Tab-separated table of C-alpha atoms in Angstrom:
chain	number	residue	atom	x	y	z
A	137	UNK	CA	24.499	-8.178	36.966
A	138	UNK	CA	23.830	-4.991	35.204
A	139	UNK	CA	21.040	-3.254	37.003
A	140	UNK	CA	18.930	-1.058	35.191
A	141	UNK	CA	16.599	1.556	37.484
A	142	UNK	CA	13.183	2.661	37.482
A	143	UNK	CA	13.588	5.874	35.781
A	144	UNK	CA	15.845	4.091	32.717
A	145	UNK	CA	12.973	1.786	32.649
A	146	UNK	CA	10.290	4.312	32.579
A	147	UNK	CA	12.562	6.015	29.328
A	148	UNK	CA	11.334	2.925	27.175
A	149	UNK	CA	10.216	4.167	23.607
A	150	UNK	CA	9.223	2.257	20.977
A	151	UNK	CA	10.713	2.782	17.423
A	152	UNK	CA	10.064	4.564	14.758
A	153	UNK	CA	10.012	4.021	10.508
A	154	UNK	CA	9.771	5.873	7.800
A	155	UNK	CA	9.385	3.386	4.164
A	156	UNK	CA	9.513	5.767	1.041
A	157	UNK	CA	8.590	3.642	-1.801
A	158	UNK	CA	10.587	4.065	-4.635
A	159	UNK	CA	10.787	2.557	-7.999
A	160	UNK	CA	14.975	2.779	-8.620
A	161	UNK	CA	17.317	3.078	-5.405
A	162	UNK	CA	19.009	5.759	-4.680
A	163	UNK	CA	23.085	5.629	-4.904
A	164	UNK	CA	24.596	4.621	-2.588
A	165	UNK	CA	22.160	3.579	-0.320
A	166	UNK	CA	20.151	-0.634	0.644
A	167	UNK	CA	16.619	-0.839	0.489
A	168	UNK	CA	15.187	-2.477	3.285
A	169	UNK	CA	13.317	-5.100	1.213
A	170	UNK	CA	12.415	-5.325	-2.971
A	171	UNK	CA	8.791	-6.237	-4.240
A	172	UNK	CA	8.447	-7.603	-7.233
A	173	UNK	CA	4.961	-8.347	-7.628
A	174	UNK	CA	2.151	-7.325	-8.168
A	175	UNK	CA	4.709	-4.216	-9.302
A	176	UNK	CA	8.234	-3.035	-9.224
A	177	UNK	CA	8.993	-1.612	-6.195
A	178	UNK	CA	12.008	-1.256	-4.174
A	179	UNK	CA	10.946	-0.176	-0.245
A	180	UNK	CA	13.457	2.230	1.602
A	181	UNK	CA	13.259	2.509	5.348
A	182	UNK	CA	14.123	4.982	7.159
A	183	UNK	CA	14.492	5.792	10.929
A	184	UNK	CA	12.380	8.808	13.025
A	185	UNK	CA	12.707	10.115	15.955
A	186	UNK	CA	8.772	7.741	17.704
A	187	UNK	CA	7.527	11.750	18.774
A	188	UNK	CA	8.480	13.134	15.051
A	189	UNK	CA	6.314	10.389	13.461
A	190	UNK	CA	3.686	10.769	16.107
A	191	UNK	CA	2.843	14.432	15.175
A	192	UNK	CA	3.679	14.400	11.316
A	193	UNK	CA	0.494	14.661	9.836
A	194	UNK	CA	-1.425	12.776	7.090
A	195	UNK	CA	-0.026	13.227	3.547
A	196	UNK	CA	-3.157	13.062	1.484
A	197	UNK	CA	-2.971	10.375	-1.743
A	198	UNK	CA	-5.214	11.552	-4.364
A	199	UNK	CA	-6.673	9.239	-7.107
A	200	UNK	CA	-6.201	8.695	-10.666
A	201	UNK	CA	-8.776	6.525	-12.215
A	202	UNK	CA	-11.396	8.320	-12.501
A	203	UNK	CA	-8.481	11.368	-14.713
A	204	UNK	CA	-7.072	8.523	-16.108
A	205	UNK	CA	-10.227	6.972	-17.392
A	206	UNK	CA	-11.805	10.214	-18.712
A	207	UNK	CA	-8.469	10.814	-20.682
A	208	UNK	CA	-9.015	8.543	-22.097
A	209	UNK	CA	-12.826	9.458	-23.455
A	210	UNK	CA	-10.882	12.185	-24.998
A	211	UNK	CA	-8.422	10.274	-26.825
A	212	UNK	CA	-5.952	12.994	-24.968
A	213	UNK	CA	-3.653	10.198	-24.853
A	214	UNK	CA	-5.222	6.880	-25.260
A	215	UNK	CA	-1.197	5.207	-24.880
A	216	UNK	CA	-1.551	6.335	-21.500
A	217	UNK	CA	-1.456	2.517	-18.798
A	218	UNK	CA	-2.622	3.808	-15.376
A	219	UNK	CA	-0.652	5.913	-13.333
A	220	UNK	CA	0.811	4.668	-10.516
A	221	UNK	CA	1.064	7.398	-8.272
A	222	UNK	CA	-1.519	6.365	-5.155
A	223	UNK	CA	1.722	3.311	-4.138
A	224	UNK	CA	4.528	5.434	-4.232
A	225	UNK	CA	3.854	9.483	-3.497
A	226	UNK	CA	3.114	8.542	0.579
A	227	UNK	CA	4.987	7.331	2.876
A	228	UNK	CA	4.421	4.511	4.854
A	229	UNK	CA	4.839	5.321	8.599
A	230	UNK	CA	5.161	2.015	11.051
A	231	UNK	CA	5.751	2.155	14.990
A	232	UNK	CA	8.129	-0.826	16.088
A	233	UNK	CA	6.793	-0.966	19.600
A	234	UNK	CA	8.717	-4.009	21.646
A	235	UNK	CA	7.018	-6.828	24.356
A	236	UNK	CA	8.671	-6.008	27.009
A	237	UNK	CA	7.309	-4.760	30.442
A	238	UNK	CA	9.513	-0.987	30.367
A	239	UNK	CA	6.759	0.555	28.215
A	240	UNK	CA	4.408	3.345	28.748
A	241	UNK	CA	0.926	2.174	30.221
A	242	UNK	CA	-0.617	4.124	28.146
A	243	UNK	CA	1.482	3.897	24.710
A	244	UNK	CA	-1.438	1.311	23.139
A	245	UNK	CA	-3.552	3.591	23.714
A	246	UNK	CA	-1.591	5.942	21.991
A	247	UNK	CA	-0.356	4.646	18.786
A	248	UNK	CA	-4.059	3.339	18.233
A	249	UNK	CA	-5.364	6.595	18.011
A	250	UNK	CA	-1.973	7.742	15.895
A	251	UNK	CA	-3.536	5.066	13.617
A	252	UNK	CA	-6.925	6.504	12.683
A	253	UNK	CA	-6.674	10.712	13.327
A	254	UNK	CA	-7.434	13.747	10.661
A	255	UNK	CA	-10.120	13.698	8.172
A	256	UNK	CA	-8.003	12.021	4.943
A	257	UNK	CA	-7.900	8.960	7.984
A	258	UNK	CA	-8.186	5.855	5.332
A	259	UNK	CA	-10.805	2.741	7.026
A	260	UNK	CA	-10.623	0.000	8.516
A	261	UNK	CA	-8.098	-0.195	11.203
A	262	UNK	CA	-6.514	-4.093	9.885
A	263	UNK	CA	-5.609	-5.758	13.157
A	264	UNK	CA	-3.479	-9.387	12.675
A	265	UNK	CA	-1.822	-10.734	14.386
A	266	UNK	CA	0.405	-14.322	15.208
A	267	UNK	CA	1.132	-16.327	18.165
A	268	UNK	CA	3.584	-13.764	19.644
A	269	UNK	CA	3.110	-10.677	17.172
A	270	UNK	CA	1.011	-8.073	17.152
A	271	UNK	CA	-0.311	-6.100	13.894
A	272	UNK	CA	-2.315	-2.334	13.582
A	273	UNK	CA	-2.004	-1.663	10.024
A	274	UNK	CA	-3.740	1.342	7.679
A	275	UNK	CA	-2.575	2.588	3.849
A	276	UNK	CA	0.475	4.998	5.168
A	277	UNK	CA	-0.014	3.637	9.174
A	278	UNK	CA	1.084	0.643	11.391
A	279	UNK	CA	2.012	-0.130	14.257
A	280	UNK	CA	4.106	-3.992	14.586
A	281	UNK	CA	3.940	-5.430	18.472
A	282	UNK	CA	6.580	-7.742	18.478
A	283	UNK	CA	9.967	-9.318	19.423
A	284	UNK	CA	13.119	-7.248	18.544
A	285	UNK	CA	13.823	-11.351	16.487
A	286	UNK	CA	11.634	-11.241	14.956
A	287	UNK	CA	10.654	-7.243	14.067
A	288	UNK	CA	12.383	-7.421	10.965
A	289	UNK	CA	10.320	-10.462	9.205
A	290	UNK	CA	6.910	-8.655	10.121
A	291	UNK	CA	8.036	-5.290	9.015
A	292	UNK	CA	8.321	-6.912	6.006
A	293	UNK	CA	5.088	-8.294	5.404
A	294	UNK	CA	3.984	-5.059	6.785
A	295	UNK	CA	5.640	-3.783	3.917
A	296	UNK	CA	4.842	-5.627	1.274
A	297	UNK	CA	1.063	-6.453	2.217
A	298	UNK	CA	1.462	-2.271	1.877
A	299	UNK	CA	1.601	-2.193	-1.708
A	300	UNK	CA	-0.876	-5.022	-2.401
A	301	UNK	CA	-3.485	-3.257	-1.101
A	302	UNK	CA	-2.171	0.244	-2.604
A	303	UNK	CA	-2.252	-1.750	-6.045
A	304	UNK	CA	-5.900	-3.845	-4.629
A	305	UNK	CA	-7.240	-0.460	-3.899
A	306	UNK	CA	-6.503	1.921	-7.583
A	307	UNK	CA	-7.514	-1.364	-10.191
A	308	UNK	CA	-10.660	-1.404	-7.275
A	309	UNK	CA	-11.429	2.864	-8.116
A	310	UNK	CA	-9.745	1.865	-12.135
A	311	UNK	CA	-12.730	-0.749	-12.334
A	312	UNK	CA	-15.380	1.779	-10.917
A	313	UNK	CA	-14.640	3.843	-12.811
A	314	UNK	CA	-14.554	2.147	-16.521
A	315	UNK	CA	-17.765	0.541	-16.029
A	316	UNK	CA	-19.908	3.140	-17.021
A	317	UNK	CA	-18.050	4.217	-20.028
A	318	UNK	CA	-18.466	0.318	-21.218
A	319	UNK	CA	-21.830	-0.549	-20.958
A	320	UNK	CA	-22.328	2.612	-22.473
A	321	UNK	CA	-20.172	0.845	-25.725
A	322	UNK	CA	-22.765	-2.158	-25.206
A	323	UNK	CA	-24.618	-2.273	-28.565
A	324	UNK	CA	-20.986	-1.720	-29.964
A	325	UNK	CA	-20.772	-5.975	-29.447
A	326	UNK	CA	-23.739	-7.062	-32.184
A	327	UNK	CA	-23.693	-4.144	-34.747
A	328	UNK	CA	-22.422	-1.040	-35.858
A	329	UNK	CA	-23.441	1.890	-37.361
A	330	UNK	CA	-21.574	4.122	-40.185
A	331	UNK	CA	-21.804	7.015	-37.204
A	332	UNK	CA	-20.766	4.823	-34.556
A	333	UNK	CA	-17.402	4.040	-35.968
A	334	UNK	CA	-15.881	7.461	-34.486
A	335	UNK	CA	-15.743	6.199	-31.072
A	336	UNK	CA	-12.976	3.620	-32.419
A	337	UNK	CA	-10.256	5.102	-30.566
A	338	UNK	CA	-11.665	5.850	-27.758
A	339	UNK	CA	-12.833	2.063	-27.715
A	340	UNK	CA	-8.943	0.470	-28.747
A	341	UNK	CA	-7.990	2.468	-25.764
A	342	UNK	CA	-10.406	0.507	-23.716
A	343	UNK	CA	-9.455	-2.440	-24.837
A	344	UNK	CA	-5.483	-2.262	-24.213
A	345	UNK	CA	-6.365	-0.122	-20.084
A	346	UNK	CA	-9.070	-3.363	-19.467
A	347	UNK	CA	-5.975	-6.228	-20.787
A	348	UNK	CA	-3.360	-4.177	-18.427
A	349	UNK	CA	-5.645	-4.258	-15.396
A	350	UNK	CA	-5.897	-8.357	-16.171
A	351	UNK	CA	-2.193	-8.468	-15.575
A	352	UNK	CA	-2.844	-6.519	-12.926
A	353	UNK	CA	-5.570	-8.466	-11.372
A	354	UNK	CA	-2.512	-11.346	-11.768
A	355	UNK	CA	0.618	-10.063	-10.792
A	356	UNK	CA	-1.357	-9.349	-7.164
A	357	UNK	CA	-2.901	-13.138	-7.201
A	358	UNK	CA	1.046	-13.384	-7.236
A	359	UNK	CA	1.347	-11.473	-4.335
A	360	UNK	CA	-0.853	-13.003	-2.125
A	361	UNK	CA	0.882	-16.226	-3.089
A	362	UNK	CA	4.428	-15.395	-1.534
A	363	UNK	CA	6.600	-16.996	-3.857
A	364	UNK	CA	9.242	-14.775	-3.646
A	365	UNK	CA	11.996	-17.064	-2.068
A	366	UNK	CA	13.394	-14.271	-0.618
A	367	UNK	CA	11.150	-14.088	1.812
A	368	UNK	CA	11.118	-15.788	5.158
A	369	UNK	CA	8.335	-18.250	6.604
A	370	UNK	CA	7.789	-16.009	9.721
A	371	UNK	CA	7.255	-13.089	6.792
A	372	UNK	CA	4.535	-15.576	4.467
A	373	UNK	CA	3.049	-16.554	7.818
A	374	UNK	CA	1.904	-12.974	8.860
A	375	UNK	CA	1.664	-11.454	5.128
A	376	UNK	CA	-0.820	-14.729	4.743
A	377	UNK	CA	-2.814	-13.516	7.836
C-alpha cells in the first residue's frame, strides 16, 4: 500500500479552468461543450494554474443594449440586431475543488472572497447544489465542490447556466432600454398624423427588434427545459437547481 505523507497531502490544490465562449471553435481544438440554446456557442476550456486564476483581475462587461436603442431611434442602423458581445467578451473562470481531506483548511473562505472581490463583482452570489456537489456562482466566476467523477457534469451545467443567465440579463437590459421609446409610440396605435409618419422607419425598426427579442425569450425557455439529449442526468439536475 502506498503511503502518502502529510506534506504531500498539504499540497493538494483545486484545479482551475478558463472558459471562453466563441461562435466557432478554433481549428484543431475540441470544445468542452457545444451550446445550442439559447444561442449557438462553443465553450472552450483551458486549464490554468490555481494561483493564476485567483490573481486574475475581472474583465468588465459593457452593456450595449442602450447603445442599440439609441442607434435605432436615430435610424443609423435600423436593421441591426442586439449584439452578443455580452455573451462572449468575458471568460468564465471555474475553480474545481475535489471533496477530499487534503485541501487547505482556509480554502473555502479564500474562494468565496475571490468570487465577490472587486468593484465590478456581479451580484448576487448564487449557491446551489445536490447531495454530493455544491456550486457557488457569479456570472464570470464559479466554484464547484464535487467528487472527481461528477466534476465534468457539474462544469457542463455551470457553463450552460452562465450562457443562459447572460442572455437573459442582456434581454432584460434591452427591454428596460426600449420601454421609454415604446411608451412614446403609444399614440401611434390609434391615430397617425401626417407629421408622425416620419417616425415610420423608427417604428419599423423597433417592431423588428421586438420580434427578435421574443425569439430570444423563446430560446431562453428552451434552454431552461434542457432538451438536448447529449446532457447527462447529473448535469440536468444541477442545471435545474
